[in-house]
CSV table of C-alpha atoms in Angstrom, one decimal:
chain,number,residue,atom,x,y,z
A,2,MET,CA,-12.7,-23.5,-28.8
A,3,LEU,CA,-12.4,-19.9,-30.1
A,4,THR,CA,-10.7,-17.4,-27.8
A,5,LEU,CA,-12.3,-14.0,-27.9
A,6,ALA,CA,-10.1,-11.1,-28.8
A,7,GLY,CA,-10.3,-7.3,-28.9
A,8,ILE,CA,-9.0,-4.4,-31.1
A,9,TYR,CA,-8.0,-1.1,-29.6
A,10,ILE,CA,-7.6,2.0,-31.8
A,11,HIS,CA,-5.6,4.9,-30.4
A,12,VAL,CA,-6.6,8.3,-31.8
A,13,PRO,CA,-3.9,10.6,-30.5
A,14,PHE,CA,-5.5,14.0,-31.2
A,15,CYS,CA,-6.4,16.5,-28.5
A,16,SER,CA,-7.5,20.1,-28.9
A,17,GLN,CA,-6.1,20.9,-25.5
A,18,PHE,CA,-4.3,18.9,-22.8
A,19,CYS,CA,-5.7,17.9,-19.4
A,20,THR,CA,-3.4,18.9,-16.5
A,21,TYR,CA,-3.1,15.3,-15.3
A,22,CYS,CA,-3.0,13.2,-18.5
A,23,ASP,CA,0.2,11.3,-19.6
A,24,PHE,CA,-1.4,9.3,-22.4
A,25,TYR,CA,0.3,9.8,-25.8
A,26,SER,CA,-1.5,12.7,-27.5
A,27,VAL,CA,-0.7,15.6,-29.9
A,28,LYS,CA,-2.3,18.9,-30.8
A,29,GLU,CA,-4.7,18.4,-33.7
A,30,THR,CA,-3.2,20.3,-36.7
A,31,GLY,CA,-5.1,19.0,-39.7
A,32,GLN,CA,-3.6,15.5,-39.8
A,33,ARG,CA,-6.8,13.6,-39.2
A,34,GLU,CA,-7.2,12.4,-42.8
A,35,ALA,CA,-3.6,11.3,-43.0
A,36,PHE,CA,-4.0,9.5,-39.7
A,37,THR,CA,-7.1,7.7,-41.0
A,38,GLU,CA,-5.3,6.5,-44.1
A,39,SER,CA,-2.3,5.3,-42.1
A,40,LEU,CA,-4.5,3.5,-39.6
A,41,ILE,CA,-6.4,1.7,-42.3
A,42,ARG,CA,-3.1,0.6,-43.9
A,43,GLU,CA,-1.8,-0.7,-40.6
A,44,ALA,CA,-5.1,-2.6,-40.0
A,45,GLU,CA,-4.7,-4.3,-43.4
A,46,PHE,CA,-1.1,-5.3,-42.5
A,47,ARG,CA,-2.2,-6.6,-39.2
A,48,LYS,CA,-5.2,-8.5,-40.4
A,49,ASP,CA,-3.5,-11.9,-39.8
A,50,TYR,CA,-2.4,-11.0,-36.2
A,51,PHE,CA,-5.0,-13.4,-34.7
A,52,LYS,CA,-4.6,-16.0,-37.4
A,53,ASN,CA,-3.6,-19.5,-36.2
A,54,ARG,CA,-4.2,-18.3,-32.6
A,55,GLY,CA,-7.9,-19.5,-32.6
A,56,CYS,CA,-9.1,-16.0,-31.9
A,57,ARG,CA,-12.2,-14.2,-33.0
A,58,VAL,CA,-12.6,-10.4,-32.6
A,59,LYS,CA,-15.6,-9.6,-30.3
A,60,THR,CA,-14.7,-6.1,-28.9
A,61,LEU,CA,-13.7,-2.9,-30.5
A,62,TYR,CA,-12.6,0.2,-28.6
A,63,PHE,CA,-11.7,3.7,-29.9
A,64,GLY,CA,-9.6,5.5,-27.2
A,65,GLY,CA,-7.2,8.3,-27.0
A,66,GLY,CA,-6.4,11.2,-27.1
A,67,THR,CA,-9.8,12.3,-28.1
A,68,PRO,CA,-11.5,9.9,-30.6
A,69,SER,CA,-14.5,12.2,-30.9
A,70,LEU,CA,-12.2,14.6,-32.8
A,71,LEU,CA,-12.4,12.2,-35.7
A,72,SER,CA,-15.0,13.2,-38.3
A,73,PRO,CA,-17.9,10.9,-38.8
A,74,ALA,CA,-16.5,10.0,-42.2
A,75,SER,CA,-13.1,9.0,-40.8
A,76,PHE,CA,-14.8,7.0,-38.0
A,77,ALA,CA,-17.0,5.2,-40.5
A,78,ALA,CA,-14.1,4.5,-42.8
A,79,ILE,CA,-11.9,3.0,-40.1
A,80,THR,CA,-14.8,0.9,-38.7
A,81,LYS,CA,-15.7,-0.4,-42.2
A,82,SER,CA,-12.1,-1.3,-42.9
A,83,ILE,CA,-11.5,-3.1,-39.7
A,84,CYS,CA,-14.7,-5.1,-40.2
A,85,ASN,CA,-13.5,-6.1,-43.7
A,86,PHE,CA,-10.0,-7.1,-42.6
A,87,PHE,CA,-11.0,-9.0,-39.5
A,88,GLU,CA,-14.2,-10.6,-40.9
A,89,ILE,CA,-16.7,-8.8,-38.7
A,90,ASP,CA,-20.1,-9.1,-40.3
A,91,ASN,CA,-21.8,-6.3,-38.5
A,92,PRO,CA,-20.0,-4.0,-35.9
A,93,ALA,CA,-23.3,-3.5,-34.1
A,94,ASP,CA,-23.4,-7.2,-33.3
A,95,LEU,CA,-20.0,-7.2,-31.6
A,96,ASP,CA,-20.0,-8.1,-27.9
A,97,GLU,CA,-19.0,-4.5,-27.3
A,98,PHE,CA,-18.1,-1.6,-29.5
A,99,THR,CA,-17.0,1.4,-27.4
A,100,VAL,CA,-16.0,5.0,-28.3
A,101,GLU,CA,-14.5,7.5,-25.9
A,102,VAL,CA,-16.2,10.9,-26.3
A,103,ASN,CA,-15.6,14.3,-24.9
A,104,PRO,CA,-18.9,15.9,-23.8
A,105,ASP,CA,-17.9,19.0,-25.8
A,106,ASP,CA,-17.9,17.0,-29.1
A,107,ALA,CA,-21.1,15.1,-28.4
A,108,SER,CA,-23.6,16.9,-30.6
A,109,PRO,CA,-26.8,15.0,-31.5
A,110,GLU,CA,-25.6,14.8,-35.1
A,111,TYR,CA,-22.2,13.4,-34.1
A,112,LEU,CA,-23.6,10.8,-31.7
A,113,SER,CA,-26.1,9.7,-34.3
A,114,ALA,CA,-23.3,9.2,-36.8
A,115,LEU,CA,-21.4,7.0,-34.3
A,116,TYR,CA,-24.5,4.9,-33.7
A,117,LEU,CA,-25.1,4.6,-37.4
A,118,ALA,CA,-21.5,3.3,-37.9
A,119,GLY,CA,-22.1,0.5,-35.4
A,120,ALA,CA,-21.0,1.9,-32.0
A,121,ARG,CA,-23.3,0.8,-29.2
A,122,ARG,CA,-21.3,1.9,-26.1
A,123,LEU,CA,-19.9,5.3,-25.1
A,124,SER,CA,-17.3,6.1,-22.5
A,125,MET,CA,-17.8,9.8,-21.6
A,126,GLY,CA,-15.0,11.7,-20.0
A,127,VAL,CA,-17.2,13.7,-17.5
A,128,GLN,CA,-14.6,13.7,-14.6
A,129,SER,CA,-16.5,16.3,-12.5
A,130,PHE,CA,-19.8,18.2,-12.3
A,131,THR,CA,-18.1,21.2,-10.8
A,132,ASP,CA,-17.1,23.9,-13.3
A,133,ALA,CA,-14.2,25.2,-11.3
A,134,HIS,CA,-12.7,21.8,-11.1
A,135,LEU,CA,-13.2,21.1,-14.8
A,136,LYS,CA,-11.5,24.4,-15.5
A,137,TRP,CA,-8.6,23.5,-13.2
A,138,MET,CA,-8.3,20.1,-15.0
A,139,ASN,CA,-8.2,22.1,-18.3
A,140,ARG,CA,-11.2,20.2,-19.6
A,141,ARG,CA,-13.1,21.7,-22.6
A,142,HIS,CA,-16.6,21.2,-21.2
A,143,ASP,CA,-18.6,22.4,-18.3
A,144,SER,CA,-21.1,20.6,-16.2
A,145,ALA,CA,-24.1,21.7,-18.2
A,146,THR,CA,-22.4,20.4,-21.4
A,147,ALA,CA,-21.8,17.0,-19.8
A,148,LEU,CA,-25.4,16.7,-18.8
A,149,ASN,CA,-26.7,17.7,-22.2
A,150,ALA,CA,-24.2,15.3,-23.9
A,151,PHE,CA,-25.5,12.4,-21.8
A,152,GLY,CA,-29.1,13.2,-22.7
A,153,ALA,CA,-28.1,13.5,-26.4
A,154,ALA,CA,-26.5,10.1,-26.2
A,155,ARG,CA,-29.6,8.5,-24.9
A,156,SER,CA,-31.7,10.2,-27.6
A,157,ALA,CA,-29.2,8.9,-30.3
A,158,GLY,CA,-30.0,5.3,-29.1
A,159,PHE,CA,-27.1,4.5,-26.8
A,160,GLN,CA,-28.3,2.2,-24.0
A,161,ASN,CA,-24.8,1.4,-22.6
A,162,ILE,CA,-23.0,4.5,-21.4
A,163,SER,CA,-20.0,4.7,-19.0
A,164,ILE,CA,-18.9,7.9,-17.4
A,165,ASP,CA,-15.5,8.7,-15.8
A,166,LEU,CA,-15.1,10.5,-12.5
A,167,ILE,CA,-12.0,11.7,-10.7
A,168,PHE,CA,-11.5,11.9,-6.9
A,169,GLY,CA,-8.6,12.5,-4.6
A,170,PHE,CA,-7.4,15.9,-5.7
A,171,GLY,CA,-6.5,18.8,-3.4
A,172,SER,CA,-9.6,21.0,-3.9
A,173,LEU,CA,-12.2,18.3,-3.8
A,174,THR,CA,-14.1,18.3,-0.5
A,175,GLU,CA,-16.2,15.4,0.7
A,176,GLU,CA,-19.4,17.5,0.4
A,177,VAL,CA,-18.7,18.2,-3.3
A,178,TRP,CA,-17.7,14.6,-4.0
A,179,GLN,CA,-21.0,13.4,-2.5
A,180,GLU,CA,-22.9,15.9,-4.7
A,181,THR,CA,-20.9,14.6,-7.7
A,182,LEU,CA,-21.8,11.0,-7.0
A,183,GLU,CA,-25.4,11.8,-6.4
A,184,LYS,CA,-25.6,13.6,-9.8
A,185,ALA,CA,-23.9,10.6,-11.4
A,186,VAL,CA,-26.5,8.2,-9.8
A,187,GLU,CA,-29.3,10.5,-11.0
A,188,LEU,CA,-28.1,10.2,-14.6
A,189,SER,CA,-28.0,6.4,-14.1
A,190,PRO,CA,-25.3,5.4,-16.6
A,191,GLU,CA,-24.8,1.7,-17.0
A,192,HIS,CA,-21.2,2.0,-15.9
A,193,ILE,CA,-19.0,4.3,-13.8
A,194,SER,CA,-15.2,4.3,-13.7
A,195,SER,CA,-13.7,6.4,-11.0
A,196,TYR,CA,-10.0,7.1,-10.5
A,197,GLN,CA,-7.9,8.7,-7.8
A,198,LEU,CA,-6.0,11.6,-9.4
A,199,GLY,CA,-2.4,10.5,-10.0
A,200,ILE,CA,0.6,12.8,-10.3
A,201,GLU,CA,2.5,11.8,-13.5
A,202,PRO,CA,6.0,13.1,-14.5
A,203,GLY,CA,5.9,15.4,-17.6
A,204,THR,CA,2.3,16.6,-17.0
A,205,LYS,CA,1.3,20.1,-15.9
A,206,LEU,CA,0.2,18.6,-12.7
A,207,GLY,CA,3.5,16.9,-12.2
A,208,ARG,CA,5.4,20.2,-12.8
A,209,ASP,CA,3.1,22.0,-10.4
A,210,TYR,CA,3.7,19.4,-7.8
A,211,GLU,CA,7.5,19.7,-8.2
A,212,LYS,CA,7.2,23.5,-7.9
A,213,GLY,CA,5.1,23.2,-4.8
A,214,THR,CA,2.1,24.9,-6.3
A,215,TYR,CA,-0.1,21.8,-6.1
A,216,ILE,CA,-0.6,20.2,-2.8
A,217,PRO,CA,-2.1,16.6,-3.0
A,218,LEU,CA,-5.0,15.5,-0.9
A,219,PRO,CA,-3.8,13.5,2.1
A,220,ASP,CA,-4.2,9.7,1.7
A,221,GLU,CA,-6.7,9.5,4.5
A,222,SER,CA,-9.0,12.0,2.7
A,223,SER,CA,-8.6,10.1,-0.6
A,224,TYR,CA,-9.5,6.9,1.3
A,225,ARG,CA,-12.6,8.4,2.7
A,226,GLN,CA,-13.7,9.6,-0.8
A,227,TYR,CA,-13.1,6.1,-2.2
A,228,SER,CA,-15.2,4.6,0.6
A,229,MET,CA,-18.0,7.1,-0.2
A,230,LEU,CA,-17.7,6.0,-3.9
A,231,GLN,CA,-18.2,2.4,-2.9
A,232,GLU,CA,-21.0,3.1,-0.5
A,233,ILE,CA,-23.1,5.4,-2.6
A,234,LEU,CA,-22.8,3.4,-5.9
A,235,THR,CA,-23.4,0.1,-4.2
A,236,LYS,CA,-26.5,1.5,-2.5
A,237,ALA,CA,-27.7,2.8,-5.9
A,238,GLY,CA,-27.5,-0.8,-7.4
A,239,TYR,CA,-24.1,-0.7,-9.0
A,240,ILE,CA,-21.8,-3.7,-8.6
A,241,GLN,CA,-18.1,-3.1,-8.0
A,242,TYR,CA,-16.3,-5.6,-10.1
A,243,GLU,CA,-12.8,-4.0,-10.2
A,244,VAL,CA,-10.9,-1.5,-8.2
A,245,SER,CA,-12.0,1.5,-10.3
A,246,SER,CA,-15.1,0.0,-12.0
A,247,PHE,CA,-18.8,-0.1,-11.1
A,248,ALA,CA,-21.5,-1.5,-13.3
A,249,ARG,CA,-25.2,-2.3,-13.5
A,250,PRO,CA,-25.6,-6.1,-13.5
A,251,GLY,CA,-24.4,-7.4,-16.9
A,252,LYS,CA,-22.9,-4.1,-18.0
A,253,GLU,CA,-19.3,-4.7,-17.0
A,254,ALA,CA,-16.8,-3.3,-19.6
A,255,LYS,CA,-16.1,-6.3,-21.8
A,256,HIS,CA,-13.1,-4.9,-23.7
A,257,ASN,CA,-11.3,-3.7,-20.5
A,258,SER,CA,-12.1,-7.0,-18.9
A,259,SER,CA,-10.3,-8.8,-21.7
A,260,TYR,CA,-7.1,-7.0,-20.6
A,261,TRP,CA,-7.6,-8.2,-17.0
A,262,ASN,CA,-8.3,-11.8,-18.2
A,263,HIS,CA,-5.1,-11.9,-20.3
A,264,THR,CA,-7.2,-12.2,-23.6
A,265,PRO,CA,-5.2,-11.4,-26.8
A,266,TYR,CA,-5.7,-8.0,-28.2
A,267,LEU,CA,-4.4,-5.9,-31.1
A,268,GLY,CA,-3.6,-2.2,-30.7
A,269,LEU,CA,-3.6,0.1,-33.8
A,270,GLY,CA,-2.3,3.6,-33.9
A,271,PRO,CA,0.7,5.5,-32.5
A,272,SER,CA,1.8,4.3,-29.1
A,273,ALA,CA,-0.7,1.4,-29.2
A,274,HIS,CA,0.4,-2.0,-27.9
A,275,SER,CA,-0.7,-5.5,-28.6
A,276,PHE,CA,-0.7,-8.9,-26.8
A,277,ASP,CA,-0.8,-12.3,-28.6
A,278,GLY,CA,-0.8,-14.4,-25.4
A,279,SER,CA,3.0,-14.7,-25.0
A,280,GLU,CA,4.5,-11.4,-26.3
A,281,ARG,CA,3.7,-7.7,-26.2
A,282,HIS,CA,4.2,-5.7,-29.3
A,283,PHE,CA,4.5,-1.9,-29.4
A,284,ASN,CA,4.0,0.9,-31.9
A,285,PRO,CA,6.2,4.0,-31.7
A,286,PRO,CA,4.7,6.8,-29.6
A,287,SER,CA,5.1,9.3,-32.5
A,288,LEU,CA,2.5,10.5,-34.9
A,289,SER,CA,5.0,11.8,-37.3
A,290,LYS,CA,6.8,8.4,-37.5
A,291,TYR,CA,3.5,6.6,-37.7
A,292,LEU,CA,2.3,8.7,-40.7
A,293,LEU,CA,5.6,8.0,-42.5
A,294,GLN,CA,5.6,4.3,-41.9
A,295,THR,CA,5.1,2.1,-45.0
A,296,ASN,CA,6.2,-1.3,-43.8
A,297,TRP,CA,4.2,-2.7,-40.9
A,298,ASP,CA,5.8,-6.2,-40.9
A,299,ALA,CA,7.7,-5.5,-37.7
A,300,PHE,CA,6.7,-3.8,-34.5
A,301,ALA,CA,8.8,-1.0,-33.1
A,302,LYS,CA,9.4,-3.1,-30.0
A,303,ARG,CA,8.7,-6.6,-28.8
A,304,GLU,CA,8.7,-8.0,-25.3
A,305,LYS,CA,8.7,-11.7,-24.6
A,306,LEU,CA,7.1,-12.4,-21.2
A,307,SER,CA,8.8,-14.8,-18.9
A,308,GLU,CA,6.9,-17.2,-16.6
A,309,ARG,CA,7.6,-14.8,-13.8
A,310,ASP,CA,6.2,-11.9,-15.8
A,311,HIS,CA,3.0,-13.9,-16.6
A,312,PHE,CA,2.7,-14.9,-12.9
A,313,ASN,CA,3.0,-11.4,-11.6
A,314,GLU,CA,0.6,-10.0,-14.2
A,315,THR,CA,-1.9,-12.8,-13.3
A,316,VAL,CA,-1.6,-11.9,-9.7
A,317,MET,CA,-2.0,-8.2,-10.3
A,318,LEU,CA,-4.9,-8.4,-12.8
A,319,SER,CA,-6.8,-11.0,-10.8
A,320,LEU,CA,-6.5,-9.2,-7.5
A,321,ARG,CA,-7.7,-5.9,-9.0
A,322,ARG,CA,-11.0,-7.7,-9.7
A,323,LYS,CA,-13.6,-8.5,-7.0
A,324,GLU,CA,-13.8,-12.0,-8.5
A,325,GLY,CA,-10.2,-12.5,-7.2
A,326,LEU,CA,-7.6,-15.1,-7.9
A,327,ASP,CA,-8.4,-18.8,-8.4
A,328,ARG,CA,-6.1,-20.9,-6.2
A,329,GLU,CA,-6.4,-24.0,-8.2
A,330,HIS,CA,-5.8,-22.2,-11.5
A,331,LEU,CA,-2.7,-20.5,-10.2
A,332,ALA,CA,-1.2,-23.7,-8.9
A,333,SER,CA,-1.8,-25.7,-12.1
A,334,ARG,CA,-0.6,-23.0,-14.5
A,335,PHE,CA,2.7,-22.0,-12.9
A,336,SER,CA,5.7,-23.7,-11.3
A,337,SER,CA,5.5,-24.8,-7.7
A,338,GLN,CA,8.4,-22.5,-6.9
A,339,LEU,CA,6.4,-19.4,-7.8
A,340,SER,CA,3.0,-20.6,-6.6
A,341,SER,CA,4.2,-22.0,-3.2
A,342,ARG,CA,6.0,-18.7,-2.3
A,343,PHE,CA,2.8,-16.8,-3.3
A,344,PHE,CA,0.6,-19.0,-1.2
A,345,SER,CA,2.9,-18.5,1.8
A,346,ASP,CA,2.8,-14.7,1.3
A,347,ALA,CA,-1.0,-14.8,0.8
A,348,ALA,CA,-1.5,-16.8,4.0
A,349,ARG,CA,0.3,-14.0,5.9
A,350,LEU,CA,-1.9,-11.3,4.4
A,351,ILE,CA,-5.0,-13.3,5.0
A,352,LYS,CA,-4.1,-13.5,8.6
A,353,SER,CA,-3.5,-9.7,8.8
A,354,GLY,CA,-6.9,-9.0,7.0
A,355,GLU,CA,-5.4,-7.6,3.8
A,356,LEU,CA,-6.6,-10.6,1.8
A,357,GLU,CA,-9.5,-13.1,2.2
A,358,GLU,CA,-10.3,-16.5,0.8
A,359,THR,CA,-13.6,-18.1,0.1
A,360,GLY,CA,-14.4,-21.0,-2.2
A,361,GLY,CA,-10.9,-21.3,-3.4
A,362,LYS,CA,-10.8,-17.6,-4.5
A,363,ILE,CA,-8.3,-15.3,-3.0
A,364,ARG,CA,-9.3,-11.6,-3.1
A,365,ILE,CA,-8.8,-8.2,-1.5
A,366,PRO,CA,-11.7,-7.3,0.8
A,367,SER,CA,-13.8,-4.3,-0.3
A,368,GLY,CA,-12.5,-2.2,2.6
A,369,LYS,CA,-8.9,-2.7,1.5
A,370,LEU,CA,-9.3,-2.2,-2.3
A,371,PHE,CA,-8.0,1.4,-1.9
A,372,LEU,CA,-4.7,-0.1,-0.8
A,373,SER,CA,-4.6,-2.7,-3.6
A,374,ASP,CA,-1.4,-1.5,-5.2
A,375,GLY,CA,0.6,-1.9,-2.1
A,376,ILE,CA,-1.0,-5.3,-1.2
A,377,ILE,CA,-0.3,-6.6,-4.7
A,378,ARG,CA,3.3,-5.5,-4.7
A,379,GLU,CA,3.8,-7.6,-1.6
A,380,LEU,CA,2.8,-10.7,-3.6
A,381,PHE,CA,5.0,-10.2,-6.6
A,382,GLN,CA,7.6,-13.0,-7.0
């Protein structure tokens, strides 16, 4: 039986940096063509990554950085090369082909070019519909631009669009958050991802926090905003299938779900990482090194996962999903030493209401998903 696999392409370029983002990115300085050539070379070297593993590529994802800074010609060249190297007959026929786009880049012409090249799903970094908040985040677009970009995407033929929204930051009131969610529902994207703003070291937000010029929203307020997110989107017909992910029925993010299901994937580009089922492989987080690389036989770093690593990842990834963790699968896949301790800890958390179990599935109740990180940490072995 063939295992489905995915390919992720990391496009590191940004024209400006968001206050909160810690993903690897660099200022765009005319290196896009050189990057395109290097990425195609890497893809050719990696074309046998899934060979002898019984895998077939079924999802493709352009992330970043800002993939929509690539020219249509570069995007088409990369897509065509990947299809050639990995025996993909038609990219439009993949289970999912997603491109992250910044609303400011989403002109009708550009979106039509993405669609023509085979992309059928967009992930749009909207983040907010409040201009003052977008400016504070150092986003390039305003609310009107986001709304126009969404309409242009529909006109270009995209019938599967995801938007990102951020909650839980200091200046976001419950009233504004409700308006944000109502606007999102009115747009009716197929998928909504929503994340609590995190404070990451090395970001502008992290520095502002250290200086005391940024005051985070209290956890109780963030919890109320998360509850509003769940309530409003559920009422609008979205299904919450993961801590941060809501979808119309059948429109769950297939590529991201492959990560949560421990499906093998290949990452291309600077800072990208891959997983073959037993090991993780890492590219260097440096565009300059990436552009100079000529031998792709070895990864910059390899990480062999122990049974304990696999166990803890399975627990974490399963409990982030509403589907939960299958008791029988866990017991049969891992040693009794690991699983018995887990089931003992889980029984305690079920008793306290932080977990629930039905039909052999252990899961975090909807009302406790906001606390999922802490609950999951208690179950690590």
